[in-house]
């Protein structure tokens, strides 16, 4: 490892270049990657992020060659995924005076992952600052970019943003700065965005709010190039790539209901979809002509089908509609099952199975987790009894937002 890369006064790169074809998020990083950690040799020396868990001991040795680890006051962990927090256990074992700085959600994750229950943690919230002796760190929470606990760190005096995964590239570069790359890094930058950040593009809007008023002269991410040549261009790319690019999308929601709880779910789905700009029609299958419902489904880009459960099955006319769907070409449409239930909610699963027999792309929790890592978006959408309380309503909104984001992006 090269220990002489200074990125600003008293700020040093202390990372690891991994030039293997690294397996990552079910991709193989053909160009490898880097794990960029930064040592700020201030009055209260601070390490920002670490390296992949595989290189933890090597990382701790590197830091020890740059500073007496007992002098380290803070270790900032922006994101707990082990390619950045993986060196924490080895470093913390030597930096026994260091306080670990992270969001509240990150604390139990780090404690459990690295057996750090006895260590001092400093929980920071959005907008908090920390004096590290000659420099000031400002923290902004950026949840779901790309995991819930994520934050970014900004060094006020040097105008450097340390955003961990965000604004990264997966390239095992030896020339760390973008203006020393010898080629245009834009495609690598966009490729990283598409693979890692875009599934969470809704939350890039939060990021844009967070960085809007910051004077950023350099972005020092935790993979690949450090950006200093045209920082606003890269922020602008995130802004433009994360925006909706499709218009005129439609949804059809079809349901049957016993005590109006599934109807309430249908209406909450409609409200969220409409708010996202999706033109949405809602149909009670027991009160509407089947021909009208089927016409609405044919013209829709997303189809939600729900029922209350009675005696382990759907109720009313819904099965007639579902049987019709099996005879239709519905290619290209998204679909999801939903419903309110009191005990087991079998009807929701029966609907899900019906939808899977069509040629629509049926949303499932398993696919969401595998494709995005999100655990707060669940399909089928199941709510026990009334969807009135905020947590249940939020669950419905998360599902509607997820489908909306799929419909409204062409990337
Ligand atoms: Fe580079 Fe989310 O880890």
Coordinates of C-alpha atoms and ligand atoms in Angstrom, one line a residue:
X1 CA 0.0 0.0 0.0
X2 CA 1.2 3.5 -0.8
X3 CA 1.0 5.6 2.4
X4 CA 2.1 8.9 0.8
X5 CA -1.0 10.0 -1.0
X6 CA -2.0 13.3 0.4
X7 CA -5.3 14.6 -0.9
X8 CA -5.4 17.8 1.1
X9 CA -3.5 19.4 4.0
X10 CA -3.2 16.7 6.8
X11 CA -5.6 14.4 4.9
X12 CA -4.2 11.1 3.6
X13 CA -5.6 8.2 1.5
X14 CA -5.2 5.0 3.5
X15 CA -6.9 2.4 1.3
X16 CA -6.5 -0.8 -0.6
X17 CA -6.3 -1.4 -4.3
X18 CA -8.0 -4.6 -5.1
X19 CA -7.2 -5.5 -8.7
X20 CA -8.8 -8.9 -8.7
X21 CA -12.1 -9.5 -10.6
X22 CA -14.0 -8.9 -7.4
X23 CA -17.4 -10.7 -6.9
X24 CA -19.8 -8.1 -5.6
X25 CA -23.6 -7.8 -5.5
X26 CA -23.9 -10.7 -7.9
X27 CA -21.7 -8.8 -10.4
X28 CA -18.0 -9.4 -11.1
X29 CA -16.1 -6.2 -11.1
X30 CA -14.1 -6.7 -14.2
X31 CA -11.8 -3.7 -13.5
X32 CA -11.5 -4.5 -9.8
X33 CA -12.1 -1.7 -7.2
X34 CA -10.5 0.2 -4.4
X35 CA -11.5 0.6 -0.8
X36 CA -10.6 4.1 0.0
X37 CA -10.1 5.0 3.7
X38 CA -8.9 8.4 4.8
X39 CA -6.7 9.5 7.7
X40 CA -7.1 13.1 8.9
X41 CA -4.0 14.0 11.0
X42 CA -5.6 16.7 13.0
X43 CA -5.6 17.6 16.7
X44 CA -8.0 14.7 17.2
X45 CA -6.8 12.3 14.5
X46 CA -9.7 10.8 12.6
X47 CA -10.1 7.8 10.2
X48 CA -13.0 8.0 7.8
X49 CA -14.3 4.6 6.7
X50 CA -12.0 1.5 6.4
X51 CA -11.5 -1.2 3.8
X52 CA -12.9 -4.6 2.9
X53 CA -13.0 -7.1 5.7
X54 CA -10.6 -9.4 3.8
X55 CA -7.9 -6.7 4.2
X56 CA -8.6 -5.7 7.8
X57 CA -5.3 -6.7 9.4
X58 CA -3.3 -5.2 6.5
X59 CA -5.3 -2.0 6.9
X60 CA -4.7 -1.8 10.6
X61 CA -0.9 -2.2 9.9
X62 CA -1.1 0.5 7.3
X63 CA -2.7 3.0 9.7
X64 CA -0.2 2.0 12.4
X65 CA 2.6 2.9 10.0
X66 CA 1.0 6.4 9.5
X67 CA 0.1 7.2 13.1
X68 CA 0.2 5.8 16.6
X69 CA -3.3 4.1 16.7
X70 CA -3.6 5.1 20.4
X71 CA -3.7 8.7 19.2
X72 CA -6.8 8.1 17.0
X73 CA -9.7 10.0 18.5
X74 CA -12.5 9.1 16.0
X75 CA -13.3 6.4 13.5
X76 CA -16.1 7.6 11.2
X77 CA -18.2 4.8 9.6
X78 CA -20.5 6.3 6.9
X79 CA -21.8 2.9 5.8
X80 CA -21.7 -0.5 7.5
X81 CA -21.3 -2.8 4.5
X82 CA -18.2 -4.8 5.2
X83 CA -16.2 -3.5 2.1
X84 CA -16.0 -0.3 4.1
X85 CA -16.4 -1.2 7.7
X86 CA -14.5 -4.5 7.4
X87 CA -11.3 -3.0 8.8
X88 CA -13.0 -1.6 11.9
X89 CA -12.4 -4.6 14.1
X90 CA -8.7 -4.8 13.5
X91 CA -8.3 -1.0 13.7
X92 CA -10.5 -0.7 16.8
X93 CA -8.4 -3.4 18.5
X94 CA -5.4 -1.1 18.2
X95 CA -7.1 2.3 18.4
X96 CA -8.4 1.6 21.8
X97 CA -9.0 5.3 22.6
X98 CA -11.1 5.9 19.5
X99 CA -14.8 6.7 19.5
X100 CA -16.7 5.2 16.6
X101 CA -18.9 7.8 14.9
X102 CA -22.0 6.7 13.0
X103 CA -25.7 6.9 12.7
X104 CA -28.0 5.4 15.3
X105 CA -29.1 2.6 13.0
X106 CA -25.4 1.7 12.4
X107 CA -24.6 1.2 16.1
X108 CA -26.1 -2.2 16.7
X109 CA -25.0 -3.4 13.2
X110 CA -21.3 -2.6 14.0
X111 CA -21.6 -3.9 17.5
X112 CA -22.9 -7.2 16.3
X113 CA -20.7 -7.5 13.2
X114 CA -17.4 -6.7 15.0
X115 CA -18.2 -7.5 18.6
X116 CA -17.8 -3.9 19.7
X117 CA -20.4 -3.8 22.5
X118 CA -17.9 -2.4 24.9
X119 CA -16.7 0.5 22.7
X120 CA -17.6 4.1 22.8
X121 CA -20.0 5.2 20.0
X122 CA -20.9 8.8 19.1
X123 CA -24.3 8.8 17.3
X124 CA -24.6 11.7 14.9
X125 CA -27.7 13.0 13.3
X126 CA -28.4 15.0 10.2
X127 CA -26.6 18.3 10.4
X128 CA -24.5 17.5 13.4
X129 CA -20.9 18.7 13.4
X130 CA -17.8 17.4 15.1
X131 CA -14.6 19.3 16.0
X132 CA -11.6 17.1 15.3
X133 CA -9.0 19.6 16.2
X134 CA -8.3 22.1 13.4
X135 CA -11.0 20.7 11.1
X136 CA -14.8 20.3 11.4
X137 CA -16.8 17.4 10.1
X138 CA -20.4 17.9 9.1
X139 CA -22.7 14.8 8.9
X140 CA -25.7 14.4 6.6
X141 CA -27.9 11.3 6.7
X142 CA -28.5 9.7 3.3
X143 CA -30.7 6.7 4.2
X144 CA -31.0 3.9 1.6
X145 CA -28.0 5.1 -0.5
X146 CA -27.8 2.4 -0.5
X147 CA -28.6 1.0 2.9
X148 CA -30.7 2.4 5.7
X149 CA -27.9 3.5 8.1
X150 CA -25.9 5.4 5.5
X151 CA -24.5 9.0 6.0
X152 CA -22.0 11.2 4.3
X153 CA -19.3 13.3 5.9
X154 CA -18.2 16.8 4.8
X155 CA -14.9 18.4 5.9
X156 CA -15.9 22.1 6.3
X157 CA -12.5 23.7 6.1
X158 CA -11.2 21.7 3.1
X159 CA -14.6 21.5 1.3
X160 CA -14.2 17.8 0.8
X161 CA -17.1 15.4 0.7
X162 CA -16.6 11.8 2.0
X163 CA -19.7 10.0 0.7
X164 CA -18.5 6.4 0.9
X165 CA -20.3 4.4 -1.8
X166 CA -22.0 7.4 -3.4
X167 CA -20.1 9.0 -6.3
X168 CA -17.8 6.0 -6.5
X169 CA -16.4 4.0 -9.4
X170 CA -15.4 0.4 -9.5
X171 CA -11.9 0.6 -11.0
X172 CA -8.7 -0.6 -9.3
X173 CA -6.9 2.7 -10.0
X174 CA -3.4 3.5 -9.1
X175 CA -3.9 7.1 -10.1
X176 CA -6.5 8.1 -7.6
X177 CA -7.5 11.5 -9.0
X178 CA -9.9 11.7 -11.9
X179 CA -7.7 14.3 -13.6
X180 CA -4.8 11.9 -13.5
X181 CA -6.7 8.9 -14.9
X182 CA -5.6 9.4 -18.5
X183 CA -9.1 8.6 -19.8
X184 CA -12.6 9.9 -19.4
X185 CA -14.0 8.1 -16.3
X186 CA -17.6 9.2 -17.1
X187 CA -18.7 5.7 -18.3
X188 CA -17.2 4.0 -15.3
X189 CA -19.0 6.6 -13.1
X190 CA -22.3 6.0 -14.8
X191 CA -21.9 2.3 -14.7
X192 CA -21.4 2.3 -11.0
X193 CA -24.4 4.5 -10.5
X194 CA -26.6 2.2 -12.6
X195 CA -25.5 -0.9 -10.7
X196 CA -25.4 0.3 -7.1
X197 CA -27.3 3.6 -6.7
X198 CA -30.1 3.7 -9.3
X199 CA -32.3 1.1 -7.7
X200 CA -32.5 3.6 -4.8
X201 CA -32.9 6.7 -7.1
X202 CA -35.8 8.0 -5.0
X203 CA -33.3 8.7 -2.2
X204 CA -30.9 10.5 -4.5
X205 CA -33.3 13.4 -4.2
X206 CA -32.5 13.4 -0.4
X207 CA -28.8 13.5 -1.4
X208 CA -29.3 16.4 -3.8
X209 CA -31.0 18.3 -0.9
X210 CA -28.1 17.4 1.4
X211 CA -25.3 18.6 -1.0
X212 CA -27.1 21.6 -2.5
X213 CA -25.8 24.2 -0.1
X214 CA -22.3 22.6 0.4
X215 CA -19.3 24.2 -1.3
X216 CA -17.7 20.9 -2.5
X217 CA -14.3 21.2 -4.1
X218 CA -13.4 17.5 -3.9
X219 CA -15.4 14.3 -3.6
X220 CA -13.4 11.5 -1.9
X221 CA -15.5 8.4 -2.2
X222 CA -14.7 4.9 -0.9
X223 CA -14.4 3.2 -4.3
X224 CA -12.3 4.3 -7.2
X225 CA -11.5 7.8 -8.3
X226 CA -11.2 10.9 -6.1
X227 CA -13.1 13.6 -8.0
X228 CA -11.6 17.1 -8.1
X229 CA -11.6 18.2 -11.7
X230 CA -15.3 18.9 -12.3
X231 CA -17.1 18.0 -9.1
X232 CA -20.4 19.7 -10.1
X233 CA -20.5 17.6 -13.3
X234 CA -20.6 14.4 -11.3
X235 CA -23.2 15.7 -8.9
X236 CA -25.2 16.9 -11.9
X237 CA -25.1 13.3 -13.4
X238 CA -26.6 11.9 -10.2
X239 CA -29.2 14.6 -10.3
X240 CA -30.2 13.9 -14.0
X241 CA -29.9 10.1 -13.9
X242 CA -32.0 9.8 -10.9
X243 CA -34.9 11.8 -12.2
X244 CA -38.1 10.3 -13.7
X245 CA -37.7 9.9 -17.5
X246 CA -41.0 8.3 -18.4
X247 CA -44.5 9.8 -18.5
X248 CA -48.0 8.7 -19.1
X249 CA -47.8 5.5 -17.1
X250 CA -51.0 3.9 -15.8
X251 CA -52.0 1.5 -13.1
X252 CA -55.1 -0.6 -12.5
X253 CA -56.1 -1.7 -9.0
X254 CA -58.7 -4.5 -8.7
X255 CA -60.0 -5.8 -5.4
X256 CA -62.7 -7.5 -3.4
X257 CA -63.3 -6.7 0.2
X258 CA -65.2 -7.9 3.3
X259 CA -65.0 -5.1 5.8
X260 CA -63.4 -2.4 3.6
X261 CA -59.9 -2.9 4.8
X262 CA -58.7 -4.3 1.4
X263 CA -60.6 -1.4 -0.2
X264 CA -58.7 1.0 2.1
X265 CA -55.5 -0.6 0.9
X266 CA -56.5 -0.1 -2.7
X267 CA -57.2 3.5 -2.0
X268 CA -53.8 4.0 -0.3
X269 CA -52.1 2.4 -3.2
X270 CA -54.0 4.7 -5.6
X271 CA -53.1 7.8 -3.6
X272 CA -49.4 6.9 -3.6
X273 CA -49.3 6.0 -7.3
X274 CA -51.2 9.2 -8.2
X275 CA -48.8 11.3 -6.1
X276 CA -46.0 9.8 -8.2
X277 CA -47.7 10.8 -11.4
X278 CA -49.2 7.3 -12.3
X279 CA -52.7 7.6 -13.7
X280 CA -54.6 5.0 -11.6
X281 CA -58.0 3.4 -11.8
X282 CA -59.5 1.4 -8.9
X283 CA -62.1 -1.3 -9.4
X284 CA -64.3 -3.2 -6.9
X285 CA -64.6 -6.5 -8.8
X286 CA -68.0 -7.2 -7.1
X287 CA -69.5 -3.8 -8.2
X288 CA -67.9 -3.2 -11.7
X289 CA -68.5 -4.9 -15.1
X290 CA -65.7 -7.4 -15.8
X291 CA -65.3 -5.9 -19.3
X292 CA -64.5 -2.5 -17.9
X293 CA -62.0 -4.0 -15.4
X294 CA -60.2 -6.0 -18.1
X295 CA -60.0 -3.0 -20.4
X296 CA -58.4 -1.0 -17.6
X297 CA -55.9 -3.8 -17.0
X298 CA -55.1 -4.0 -20.8
X299 CA -54.3 -0.3 -20.9
X300 CA -52.3 -0.3 -17.6
X301 CA -48.6 -0.6 -17.1
X302 CA -49.0 -2.0 -13.6
X303 CA -51.7 -4.2 -12.2
X304 CA -52.5 -4.6 -8.5
X305 CA -54.9 -7.4 -7.5
X306 CA -56.2 -7.8 -3.9
X307 CA -58.7 -9.6 -1.8
X308 CA -59.6 -10.1 1.8
X309 CA -59.3 -13.7 2.9
X310 CA -62.3 -15.8 4.0
X311 CA -62.0 -19.5 4.7
X312 CA -58.4 -19.4 3.3
X313 CA -59.5 -18.1 -0.1
X314 CA -60.4 -15.1 -2.2
X315 CA -63.9 -13.6 -2.0
X316 CA -66.4 -12.4 -4.6
X317 CA -65.8 -12.2 -8.3
X318 CA -62.1 -11.8 -8.2
X319 CA -61.3 -15.3 -9.4
X320 CA -63.3 -14.8 -12.6
X321 CA -61.1 -11.8 -13.4
X322 CA -57.9 -13.7 -12.6
X323 CA -58.9 -16.6 -14.8
X324 CA -59.5 -14.2 -17.7
X325 CA -56.0 -12.8 -17.1
X326 CA -54.5 -16.2 -17.8
X327 CA -55.9 -16.1 -21.3
X328 CA -54.5 -12.6 -22.1
X329 CA -51.1 -11.4 -23.3
X330 CA -50.0 -9.0 -20.6
X331 CA -46.3 -8.9 -21.4
X332 CA -44.4 -5.9 -20.2
X333 CA -46.7 -5.1 -17.3
X334 CA -45.8 -5.2 -13.7
X335 CA -48.1 -6.9 -11.2
X336 CA -48.5 -7.3 -7.5
X337 CA -50.9 -9.0 -5.1
X338 CA -52.2 -7.4 -1.9
X339 CA -54.9 -7.8 0.7
X340 CA -56.0 -7.3 4.3
X341 CA -56.3 -10.4 6.4
X342 CA -57.1 -11.5 10.0
X343 CA -55.3 -14.8 10.4
X344 CA -53.1 -16.2 7.6
X345 CA -54.0 -14.2 4.5
X346 CA -54.1 -17.2 2.1
X347 CA -56.1 -15.2 -0.5
X348 CA -53.1 -12.9 -1.1
X349 CA -50.8 -15.9 -1.8
X350 CA -53.4 -17.5 -4.1
X351 CA -53.6 -14.2 -6.1
X352 CA -49.9 -14.1 -6.2
X353 CA -49.8 -17.6 -7.7
X354 CA -52.4 -16.6 -10.3
X355 CA -50.4 -13.6 -11.3
X356 CA -47.3 -15.6 -11.7
X357 CA -49.1 -17.8 -14.3
X358 CA -49.6 -14.7 -16.5
X359 CA -46.7 -13.2 -18.5
X360 CA -46.6 -10.1 -16.3
X361 CA -43.6 -9.4 -14.1
X362 CA -44.9 -10.2 -10.6
X363 CA -43.2 -8.3 -7.8
X364 CA -41.9 -10.4 -4.8
X365 CA -40.0 -9.6 -1.7
X366 CA -37.4 -12.1 -2.7
X367 CA -36.7 -10.4 -6.1
X368 CA -36.6 -6.9 -4.4
X369 CA -34.0 -8.1 -1.9
X370 CA -31.9 -9.8 -4.6
X371 CA -32.0 -6.9 -7.0
X372 CA -31.7 -4.0 -4.6
X373 CA -30.9 -5.2 -1.1
X374 CA -34.0 -3.3 0.2
X375 CA -35.8 -5.0 3.1
X376 CA -38.4 -2.3 3.6
X377 CA -40.3 -3.1 0.4
X378 CA -42.5 -6.2 0.6
X379 CA -44.5 -8.0 -2.1
X380 CA -47.2 -9.3 -1.9
X381 CA -48.5 -6.4 0.2
X382 CA -50.0 -8.0 3.3
X383 CA -51.7 -6.0 6.0
X384 CA -53.4 -7.5 9.1
X385 CA -56.8 -6.0 9.7
X386 CA -57.0 -2.2 9.0
X387 CA -54.2 -0.4 7.2
X388 CA -55.0 2.7 9.3
X389 CA -51.9 2.9 11.4
X390 CA -48.9 4.8 10.1
X391 CA -46.6 1.8 9.8
X392 CA -49.0 -0.2 7.7
X393 CA -49.8 2.8 5.5
X394 CA -46.0 3.3 5.1
X395 CA -45.7 -0.3 4.0
X396 CA -48.3 0.3 1.3
X397 CA -46.6 3.5 0.2
X398 CA -43.2 1.8 0.0
X399 CA -44.6 -0.8 -2.4
X400 CA -46.4 1.8 -4.5
X401 CA -43.2 3.9 -4.7
X402 CA -41.1 0.9 -5.7
X403 CA -43.5 0.1 -8.6
X404 CA -43.7 3.8 -9.6
X405 CA -39.9 4.1 -9.7
X406 CA -39.7 1.1 -12.0
X407 CA -42.3 2.5 -14.3
X408 CA -40.9 6.0 -14.5
X409 CA -37.3 5.3 -15.3
X410 CA -35.9 4.1 -18.6
X411 CA -32.4 3.5 -17.2
Ligands
LIG1 FE1 -19.1 -0.3 -1.3 FE2 -22.3 -0.6 0.0 O1 -20.5 -1.0 -0.2

